[in-house]
C-alpha cells in the first residue's frame, strides 16, 4: 500500500489527522487540504465504509473539493472535511460524538465543521457544546438546502444565457434529476419564472406530486437523462455524467446542484465535444457553504445573498475563458481554484 502522501488524492494536503479513541470507539479522519484563504471549512460525514482505505480516499477527495468550492465562492475559508467511520450498525453513541468534538477542538479552529451525510442538525448542536468550531447551527442559517437551491437557480439561469442566449426562463425546458431539498427548491424557483419542467426522482410519487403542484411533467428516474430539453439539472447523486449518459443527453447545457457530477473527469471533454455547456458543480452548488460566512465573518443575510448572487458572474468568467482557450469549463474552474489557493 502506498504511503499517504503518494496516494493519488493526497494532492499536497496540509495535514491529515487520524483519531482513534479506544475508550469511545471513535475512528475519524480530519483532512485539511488548504488553509491558504482561512480556516478549512467542510462538513463531517458519518458513513460505514467496507474498507478503511475508502474512508481515507473519501476524506481526501472531499477535502480538496471543499478547497476549490470555498475559493471559487470567494470565501475567506480554506477546505477540509471530516469522516467518522461508522460501524455496520451505524450507531452513534453520545460519548463517541463528544470524542469527535474534542478532536475538532484539538485543531484549535484550523478546521470548522458543518453538517454532511449521516450527521443531523441535533448532532451539530451536540458537537457545539464541546467545541466552538461548528458552523450552520440552528439560528445561524441552519439547513443549507434553500441557499444551495437559490444558487443553483442562478446557475441554471446563467447557463440559459450562455447556451440559449436568454436569461428569461419563460418556456425554457429544464429536466431535473432529484427533487429533494435542492432539486425541489430549484423547481419552485423555475416554476415562478415560467420555465417548463420535467421532474424525476427515485421516489416517483414525490416527483409526480411536485409536477402536479408546479404544472410540469414527471418521468421515471431512469428516463430523465434521455429527456429532450434545454437544460439538464442533476440534483441527486454524483458521478451521473458517464460516457454512456453523456452520449445520450439531448440538451444544450448541464447545470445542477449534485456534487462530483463528472464520473471520471474526462466527461467534461465529452460534453464540450458535443457542444453541451457544463456548469462546474462546485461553482453552482456553493450557496450552502456560503452560508458558513455567518460563522466565519459574522455575515448577515444581505452579505450571504450578495455572495450567492455572484455565482452567475463566476460562471460567465469560466465559460468566457473556456471559449477562448480551448480548455473545458471544468478544467478552467480547477485552474482558477488552484490559483486562488496559491497552488
Ligand atoms: P436530498 O436527499 O434532499 O434530495 C435528493 C433527492 O434525490 C431525493 O429526493 C432522492 O430520492 C433523489 N434521488 C436519489 N437518487 C436518485 C436517482 N438516481 N434519480 C433520481 N432521483 C434520485 O438531497 P439534497 O440536499 O437535495 O442534495 C442533492 C445533491 O446536491 C447531492 O448530490 C448533494 O451532495 C448536493 N448538494 C447539496 C447541498 C445542500 O445544501 N443540501 C449543497 C451542495 C451540494
Short mmCIF file of C-alpha atoms and ligand atoms in Angstrom, two decimals:
data_model
loop_
_atom_site.label_atom_id
_atom_site.label_comp_id
_atom_site.label_asym_id
_atom_site.label_seq_id
_atom_site.Cartn_x
_atom_site.Cartn_y
_atom_site.Cartn_z
CA UNK A 1 0.00 0.00 0.00
CA UNK A 2 1.43 3.45 -0.90
CA UNK A 3 2.35 5.96 1.81
CA UNK A 4 -0.40 8.52 2.36
CA UNK A 5 1.44 11.31 0.52
CA UNK A 6 1.84 9.03 -2.51
CA UNK A 7 -1.91 8.45 -2.82
CA UNK A 8 -3.46 9.86 -5.99
CA UNK A 9 -5.86 12.01 -3.96
CA UNK A 10 -3.33 13.34 -1.45
CA UNK A 11 -2.77 16.46 -3.57
CA UNK A 12 -0.41 18.10 -1.06
CA UNK A 13 -2.88 18.19 1.80
CA UNK A 14 -1.59 20.49 4.53
CA UNK A 15 -2.46 17.87 7.13
CA UNK A 16 -4.39 14.66 7.57
CA UNK A 17 -5.34 13.99 11.18
CA UNK A 18 -6.29 10.48 12.24
CA UNK A 19 -8.15 9.87 15.51
CA UNK A 20 -8.54 6.50 17.21
CA UNK A 21 -10.22 6.87 20.60
CA UNK A 22 -10.25 3.41 22.15
CA UNK A 23 -12.48 4.40 25.08
CA UNK A 24 -15.40 5.51 22.88
CA UNK A 25 -14.70 3.58 19.66
CA UNK A 26 -14.26 6.80 17.66
CA UNK A 27 -12.32 6.34 14.45
CA UNK A 28 -12.18 9.53 12.41
CA UNK A 29 -10.14 11.42 9.86
CA UNK A 30 -9.96 15.18 9.57
CA UNK A 31 -8.34 16.15 6.29
CA UNK A 32 -7.17 19.74 5.92
CA UNK A 33 -6.40 20.41 2.27
CA UNK A 34 -5.68 24.12 2.44
CA UNK A 35 -5.85 26.98 4.93
CA UNK A 36 -4.39 29.46 2.43
CA UNK A 37 -7.59 31.55 2.42
CA UNK A 38 -8.68 30.91 6.01
CA UNK A 39 -9.73 28.09 8.34
CA UNK A 40 -10.54 24.86 6.49
CA UNK A 41 -14.34 24.64 6.29
CA UNK A 42 -16.24 21.50 5.32
CA UNK A 43 -18.78 19.09 6.73
CA UNK A 44 -18.46 15.93 8.77
CA UNK A 45 -19.60 12.73 7.06
CA UNK A 46 -20.71 9.75 9.20
CA UNK A 47 -20.54 6.70 6.98
CA UNK A 48 -19.85 2.99 7.10
CA UNK A 49 -17.00 2.05 4.73
CA UNK A 50 -16.37 -1.59 3.80
CA UNK A 51 -12.62 -0.79 3.73
CA UNK A 52 -10.98 1.88 5.94
CA UNK A 53 -8.87 2.89 2.92
CA UNK A 54 -12.07 4.08 1.22
CA UNK A 55 -12.64 6.47 4.13
CA UNK A 56 -9.19 7.98 3.62
CA UNK A 57 -9.85 8.43 -0.11
CA UNK A 58 -13.26 9.97 0.59
CA UNK A 59 -11.84 12.40 3.15
CA UNK A 60 -9.03 13.49 0.81
CA UNK A 61 -11.28 13.95 -2.24
CA UNK A 62 -14.00 15.76 -0.34
CA UNK A 63 -11.48 17.98 1.42
CA UNK A 64 -9.80 19.07 -1.83
CA UNK A 65 -13.29 19.64 -3.29
CA UNK A 66 -14.10 21.98 -0.40
CA UNK A 67 -10.88 23.97 -1.01
CA UNK A 68 -11.94 24.54 -4.62
CA UNK A 69 -15.57 25.25 -3.78
CA UNK A 70 -14.78 27.72 -0.99
CA UNK A 71 -12.13 29.52 -3.05
CA UNK A 72 -14.42 29.88 -6.06
CA UNK A 73 -17.23 31.18 -3.84
CA UNK A 74 -14.92 33.98 -2.68
CA UNK A 75 -14.94 32.78 0.94
CA UNK A 76 -12.26 33.60 3.45
CA UNK A 77 -12.13 29.86 4.13
CA UNK A 78 -9.89 27.02 3.13
CA UNK A 79 -11.04 23.47 2.55
CA UNK A 80 -11.26 20.45 4.80
CA UNK A 81 -13.51 17.54 5.55
CA UNK A 82 -14.05 15.11 8.39
CA UNK A 83 -15.10 11.49 8.10
CA UNK A 84 -16.26 9.42 11.06
CA UNK A 85 -16.03 5.70 10.32
CA UNK A 86 -19.36 4.24 11.40
CA UNK A 87 -19.75 0.62 12.48
CA UNK A 88 -22.03 -1.54 10.26
CA UNK A 89 -24.99 -0.83 12.58
CA UNK A 90 -24.23 2.92 12.26
CA UNK A 91 -24.70 3.52 15.98
CA UNK A 92 -23.63 6.97 17.12
CA UNK A 93 -23.17 6.97 20.91
CA UNK A 94 -23.00 10.33 22.66
CA UNK A 95 -19.56 9.67 24.16
CA UNK A 96 -18.21 8.98 20.65
CA UNK A 97 -19.68 12.25 19.34
CA UNK A 98 -18.13 14.06 22.31
CA UNK A 99 -14.75 12.48 21.49
CA UNK A 100 -15.12 13.67 17.90
CA UNK A 101 -15.96 17.18 19.11
CA UNK A 102 -12.76 17.12 21.22
CA UNK A 103 -10.84 16.02 18.11
CA UNK A 104 -12.21 19.02 16.16
CA UNK A 105 -11.42 21.28 19.11
CA UNK A 106 -7.85 19.97 19.33
CA UNK A 107 -7.15 21.57 15.93
CA UNK A 108 -7.76 24.97 17.51
CA UNK A 109 -10.02 26.36 14.75
CA UNK A 110 -7.86 25.27 11.83
CA UNK A 111 -10.88 23.14 10.81
CA UNK A 112 -14.52 24.29 11.07
CA UNK A 113 -17.12 21.58 10.75
CA UNK A 114 -20.70 21.57 9.47
CA UNK A 115 -23.42 19.05 8.67
CA UNK A 116 -22.92 16.43 5.96
CA UNK A 117 -24.29 12.98 5.08
CA UNK A 118 -25.14 10.93 8.18
CA UNK A 119 -24.95 13.85 10.62
CA UNK A 120 -28.11 15.57 11.85
CA UNK A 121 -28.70 19.11 12.99
CA UNK A 122 -29.04 17.65 16.52
CA UNK A 123 -25.55 16.09 16.19
CA UNK A 124 -24.16 19.51 15.25
CA UNK A 125 -25.79 21.09 18.30
CA UNK A 126 -24.25 18.33 20.41
CA UNK A 127 -20.75 18.97 18.96
CA UNK A 128 -21.14 22.69 19.62
CA UNK A 129 -21.45 22.01 23.36
CA UNK A 130 -17.83 20.79 23.34
CA UNK A 131 -16.22 22.90 20.59
CA UNK A 132 -16.98 26.32 19.16
CA UNK A 133 -15.70 25.31 15.70
CA UNK A 134 -19.11 24.31 14.33
CA UNK A 135 -20.99 26.22 11.59
CA UNK A 136 -24.58 26.07 10.35
CA UNK A 137 -26.25 25.68 13.74
CA UNK A 138 -29.96 26.50 14.14
CA UNK A 139 -30.25 30.28 14.15
CA UNK A 140 -27.06 30.58 12.08
CA UNK A 141 -28.69 29.76 8.78
CA UNK A 142 -29.39 26.11 9.72
CA UNK A 143 -30.41 23.99 6.70
CA UNK A 144 -28.14 24.90 3.75
CA UNK A 145 -30.57 23.42 1.15
CA UNK A 146 -32.57 26.59 0.40
CA UNK A 147 -29.37 28.63 -0.08
CA UNK A 148 -27.95 25.98 -2.37
CA UNK A 149 -31.21 25.85 -4.35
CA UNK A 150 -31.17 29.61 -4.93
CA UNK A 151 -27.56 29.46 -6.15
CA UNK A 152 -28.41 26.55 -8.44
CA UNK A 153 -31.33 28.51 -9.88
CA UNK A 154 -28.99 31.42 -10.66
CA UNK A 155 -26.52 28.92 -12.20
CA UNK A 156 -29.24 27.40 -14.41
CA UNK A 157 -30.28 30.89 -15.49
CA UNK A 158 -26.65 31.76 -16.31
CA UNK A 159 -26.38 28.55 -18.35
CA UNK A 160 -29.53 29.53 -20.28
CA UNK A 161 -27.98 32.92 -21.00
CA UNK A 162 -24.74 31.43 -22.29
CA UNK A 163 -26.13 28.41 -24.17
CA UNK A 164 -29.51 29.70 -25.35
CA UNK A 165 -28.86 33.45 -25.46
CA UNK A 166 -31.57 34.35 -22.93
CA UNK A 167 -31.84 34.56 -19.17
CA UNK A 168 -35.60 34.90 -19.39
CA UNK A 169 -36.62 31.42 -18.18
CA UNK A 170 -40.15 31.67 -19.63
CA UNK A 171 -40.67 28.47 -21.61
CA UNK A 172 -37.08 27.22 -21.10
CA UNK A 173 -37.33 23.46 -20.58
CA UNK A 174 -35.35 22.14 -17.59
CA UNK A 175 -35.15 18.43 -16.73
CA UNK A 176 -34.39 17.97 -13.02
CA UNK A 177 -32.94 14.75 -11.60
CA UNK A 178 -33.84 14.53 -7.89
CA UNK A 179 -36.42 16.81 -6.29
CA UNK A 180 -35.26 16.82 -2.67
CA UNK A 181 -34.06 19.83 -0.77
CA UNK A 182 -32.01 21.30 -3.65
CA UNK A 183 -33.86 19.99 -6.75
CA UNK A 184 -37.29 20.70 -5.25
CA UNK A 185 -36.27 24.25 -4.32
CA UNK A 186 -34.83 24.76 -7.80
CA UNK A 187 -38.07 23.51 -9.40
CA UNK A 188 -40.06 26.08 -7.43
CA UNK A 189 -37.81 28.97 -8.49
CA UNK A 190 -38.00 27.83 -12.11
CA UNK A 191 -41.79 27.46 -11.98
CA UNK A 192 -42.04 31.00 -10.56
CA UNK A 193 -40.08 32.19 -13.63
CA UNK A 194 -42.29 30.35 -16.13
CA UNK A 195 -39.88 27.54 -17.06
CA UNK A 196 -41.17 24.26 -18.45
CA UNK A 197 -40.32 21.43 -16.03
CA UNK A 198 -39.72 17.71 -16.34
CA UNK A 199 -39.02 16.15 -12.94
CA UNK A 200 -37.77 12.75 -11.82
CA UNK A 201 -36.93 11.15 -8.51
CA UNK A 202 -36.38 7.55 -7.34
CA UNK A 203 -39.31 8.44 -5.11
CA UNK A 204 -41.59 8.64 -8.17
CA UNK A 205 -44.56 9.89 -6.15
CA UNK A 206 -42.51 12.82 -4.86
CA UNK A 207 -41.68 13.90 -8.43
CA UNK A 208 -45.27 13.33 -9.62
CA UNK A 209 -46.76 15.36 -6.74
CA UNK A 210 -44.37 18.27 -7.29
CA UNK A 211 -45.04 18.19 -11.04
CA UNK A 212 -48.78 18.46 -10.39
CA UNK A 213 -48.23 21.30 -7.91
CA UNK A 214 -45.95 23.28 -10.24
CA UNK A 215 -47.66 22.43 -13.54
CA UNK A 216 -44.84 20.32 -15.01
CA UNK A 217 -44.38 16.70 -16.08
CA UNK A 218 -42.68 13.81 -14.34
CA UNK A 219 -40.89 10.82 -15.83
CA UNK A 220 -39.30 7.69 -14.39
CA UNK A 221 -35.90 8.25 -12.72
CA UNK A 222 -34.31 6.01 -15.34
CA UNK A 223 -35.62 8.27 -18.15
CA UNK A 224 -34.63 11.75 -17.02
CA UNK A 225 -31.25 11.82 -18.78
CA UNK A 226 -32.91 10.90 -22.10
CA UNK A 227 -35.43 13.74 -21.99
CA UNK A 228 -35.12 16.25 -24.82
CA UNK A 229 -34.86 19.59 -23.01
CA UNK A 230 -32.85 22.82 -22.96
CA UNK A 231 -31.04 22.15 -19.69
CA UNK A 232 -30.41 19.02 -17.63
CA UNK A 233 -30.06 19.73 -13.91
CA UNK A 234 -28.57 16.91 -11.81
CA UNK A 235 -29.70 17.40 -8.20
CA UNK A 236 -29.46 13.86 -6.79
CA UNK A 237 -26.31 11.75 -6.95
CA UNK A 238 -22.74 12.32 -8.03
CA UNK A 239 -20.94 10.56 -10.90
CA UNK A 240 -24.02 10.58 -13.15
CA UNK A 241 -22.18 12.02 -16.15
CA UNK A 242 -20.57 8.93 -17.68
CA UNK A 243 -19.52 8.14 -21.23
CA UNK A 244 -22.87 6.42 -21.85
CA UNK A 245 -25.07 9.06 -20.24
CA UNK A 246 -23.28 11.98 -21.89
CA UNK A 247 -23.76 10.40 -25.33
CA UNK A 248 -27.48 10.02 -24.61
CA UNK A 249 -28.08 13.62 -23.44
CA UNK A 250 -30.39 15.72 -25.64
CA UNK A 251 -29.84 19.12 -24.03
CA UNK A 252 -27.80 22.29 -24.61
CA UNK A 253 -26.45 22.62 -21.09
CA UNK A 254 -25.89 20.77 -17.81
CA UNK A 255 -26.20 22.83 -14.63
CA UNK A 256 -27.20 21.36 -11.29
CA UNK A 257 -26.53 21.03 -7.60
CA UNK A 258 -25.22 17.47 -7.21
CA UNK A 259 -21.62 17.11 -6.03
CA UNK A 260 -18.97 15.47 -8.26
CA UNK A 261 -21.16 15.07 -11.34
CA UNK A 262 -18.35 14.02 -13.72
CA UNK A 263 -17.76 10.29 -13.13
CA UNK A 264 -14.07 10.29 -14.01
CA UNK A 265 -13.35 13.90 -15.02
CA UNK A 266 -12.96 13.05 -18.72
CA UNK A 267 -16.68 13.58 -19.34
CA UNK A 268 -16.05 17.35 -19.27
CA UNK A 269 -14.28 16.96 -22.63
CA UNK A 270 -17.07 14.73 -24.00
CA UNK A 271 -19.66 17.38 -23.10
CA UNK A 272 -17.56 20.06 -24.82
CA UNK A 273 -17.17 17.87 -27.92
CA UNK A 274 -20.95 17.53 -28.08
CA UNK A 275 -21.30 21.35 -27.64
CA UNK A 276 -23.14 20.86 -24.35
CA UNK A 277 -22.30 23.68 -21.93
CA UNK A 278 -21.19 22.44 -18.50
CA UNK A 279 -21.56 24.49 -15.32
CA UNK A 280 -18.89 23.16 -12.89
CA UNK A 281 -20.80 21.64 -9.98
CA UNK A 282 -18.82 23.14 -7.11
CA UNK A 283 -19.30 26.65 -8.51
CA UNK A 284 -23.07 26.16 -8.97
CA UNK A 285 -23.80 24.49 -5.63
CA UNK A 286 -21.83 26.82 -3.33
CA UNK A 287 -24.89 28.53 -1.81
CA UNK A 288 -24.96 26.25 1.22
CA UNK A 289 -21.32 26.70 2.13
CA UNK A 290 -21.51 30.46 1.51
CA UNK A 291 -23.86 30.35 4.47
CA UNK A 292 -20.93 29.45 6.79
CA UNK A 293 -19.82 33.07 6.41
CA UNK A 294 -22.25 33.72 9.24
CA UNK A 295 -19.85 31.78 11.44
CA UNK A 296 -16.53 32.90 9.95
CA UNK A 297 -17.22 36.57 9.23
CA UNK A 298 -20.43 37.23 11.16
CA UNK A 299 -22.03 37.92 7.76
CA UNK A 300 -25.72 38.86 7.62
CA UNK A 301 -28.42 37.85 5.10
CA UNK A 302 -27.59 40.72 2.74
CA UNK A 303 -23.94 39.68 2.54
CA UNK A 304 -24.82 35.99 2.08
CA UNK A 305 -27.19 36.91 -0.76
CA UNK A 306 -24.59 39.16 -2.37
CA UNK A 307 -22.12 36.25 -2.47
CA UNK A 308 -24.74 33.84 -3.85
CA UNK A 309 -25.68 36.42 -6.49
CA UNK A 310 -22.05 36.33 -7.69
CA UNK A 311 -22.37 32.70 -8.87
CA UNK A 312 -23.52 33.67 -12.42
CA UNK A 313 -20.62 36.13 -12.75
CA UNK A 314 -18.12 33.42 -11.76
CA UNK A 315 -19.67 31.01 -14.28
CA UNK A 316 -19.59 33.62 -17.05
CA UNK A 317 -15.86 34.16 -16.40
CA UNK A 318 -15.23 30.39 -16.58
CA UNK A 319 -17.16 29.99 -19.83
CA UNK A 320 -15.50 33.05 -21.40
CA UNK A 321 -12.05 31.63 -20.65
CA UNK A 322 -13.10 28.19 -21.85
CA UNK A 323 -14.45 29.64 -25.14
CA UNK A 324 -11.19 31.49 -25.71
CA UNK A 325 -8.60 28.96 -24.65
CA UNK A 326 -9.99 25.57 -25.62
CA UNK A 327 -9.97 24.20 -22.06
CA UNK A 328 -13.23 22.71 -20.80
CA UNK A 329 -15.20 24.67 -18.19
CA UNK A 330 -14.26 22.02 -15.59
CA UNK A 331 -10.55 22.44 -16.37
CA UNK A 332 -10.80 26.24 -16.28
CA UNK A 333 -12.61 26.13 -12.93
CA UNK A 334 -9.99 23.78 -11.42
CA UNK A 335 -7.18 26.03 -12.63
CA UNK A 336 -8.86 29.16 -11.25
CA UNK A 337 -9.43 27.45 -7.90
CA UNK A 338 -5.83 26.24 -7.70
CA UNK A 339 -4.54 29.76 -8.34
CA UNK A 340 -6.82 31.18 -5.65
CA UNK A 341 -5.43 28.76 -3.07
CA UNK A 342 -1.88 29.61 -4.07
CA UNK A 343 -1.01 26.39 -5.92
P1 LIG B 1 -31.96 15.27 -0.70
O1 LIG B 1 -31.68 13.98 -0.05
O2 LIG B 1 -32.84 16.27 -0.03
O3 LIG B 1 -32.60 15.04 -2.16
C1 LIG B 1 -32.06 14.15 -3.08
C2 LIG B 1 -33.23 13.58 -3.89
O4 LIG B 1 -32.70 12.81 -4.96
C3 LIG B 1 -34.15 12.67 -3.07
O5 LIG B 1 -35.50 13.06 -3.28
C4 LIG B 1 -33.85 11.29 -3.63
O6 LIG B 1 -34.98 10.42 -3.61
C5 LIG B 1 -33.46 11.63 -5.06
N1 LIG B 1 -32.65 10.63 -5.76
C6 LIG B 1 -31.69 9.81 -5.26
N2 LIG B 1 -31.18 9.05 -6.23
C7 LIG B 1 -31.80 9.39 -7.38
C8 LIG B 1 -31.70 8.95 -8.72
N3 LIG B 1 -30.85 8.01 -9.09
N4 LIG B 1 -32.51 9.54 -9.64
C9 LIG B 1 -33.40 10.50 -9.28
N5 LIG B 1 -33.54 10.94 -8.02
C10 LIG B 1 -32.75 10.38 -7.08
O7 LIG B 1 -30.51 15.90 -1.01
P2 LIG B 1 -30.17 17.41 -1.37
O8 LIG B 1 -29.76 18.11 -0.12
O9 LIG B 1 -31.25 17.99 -2.22
O10 LIG B 1 -28.83 17.22 -2.23
C11 LIG B 1 -28.90 16.84 -3.60
C12 LIG B 1 -27.49 16.87 -4.19
O11 LIG B 1 -26.94 18.17 -4.04
C13 LIG B 1 -26.49 15.91 -3.52
O12 LIG B 1 -25.58 15.46 -4.51
C14 LIG B 1 -25.75 16.81 -2.55
O13 LIG B 1 -24.46 16.31 -2.26
C15 LIG B 1 -25.69 18.08 -3.35
N6 LIG B 1 -25.51 19.28 -2.54
C16 LIG B 1 -26.43 19.61 -1.61
C17 LIG B 1 -26.24 20.76 -0.86
C18 LIG B 1 -27.26 21.19 0.18
O14 LIG B 1 -27.14 22.33 0.65
N7 LIG B 1 -28.24 20.38 0.52
C19 LIG B 1 -25.10 21.57 -1.05
C20 LIG B 1 -24.17 21.20 -2.05
C21 LIG B 1 -24.40 20.05 -2.78
#
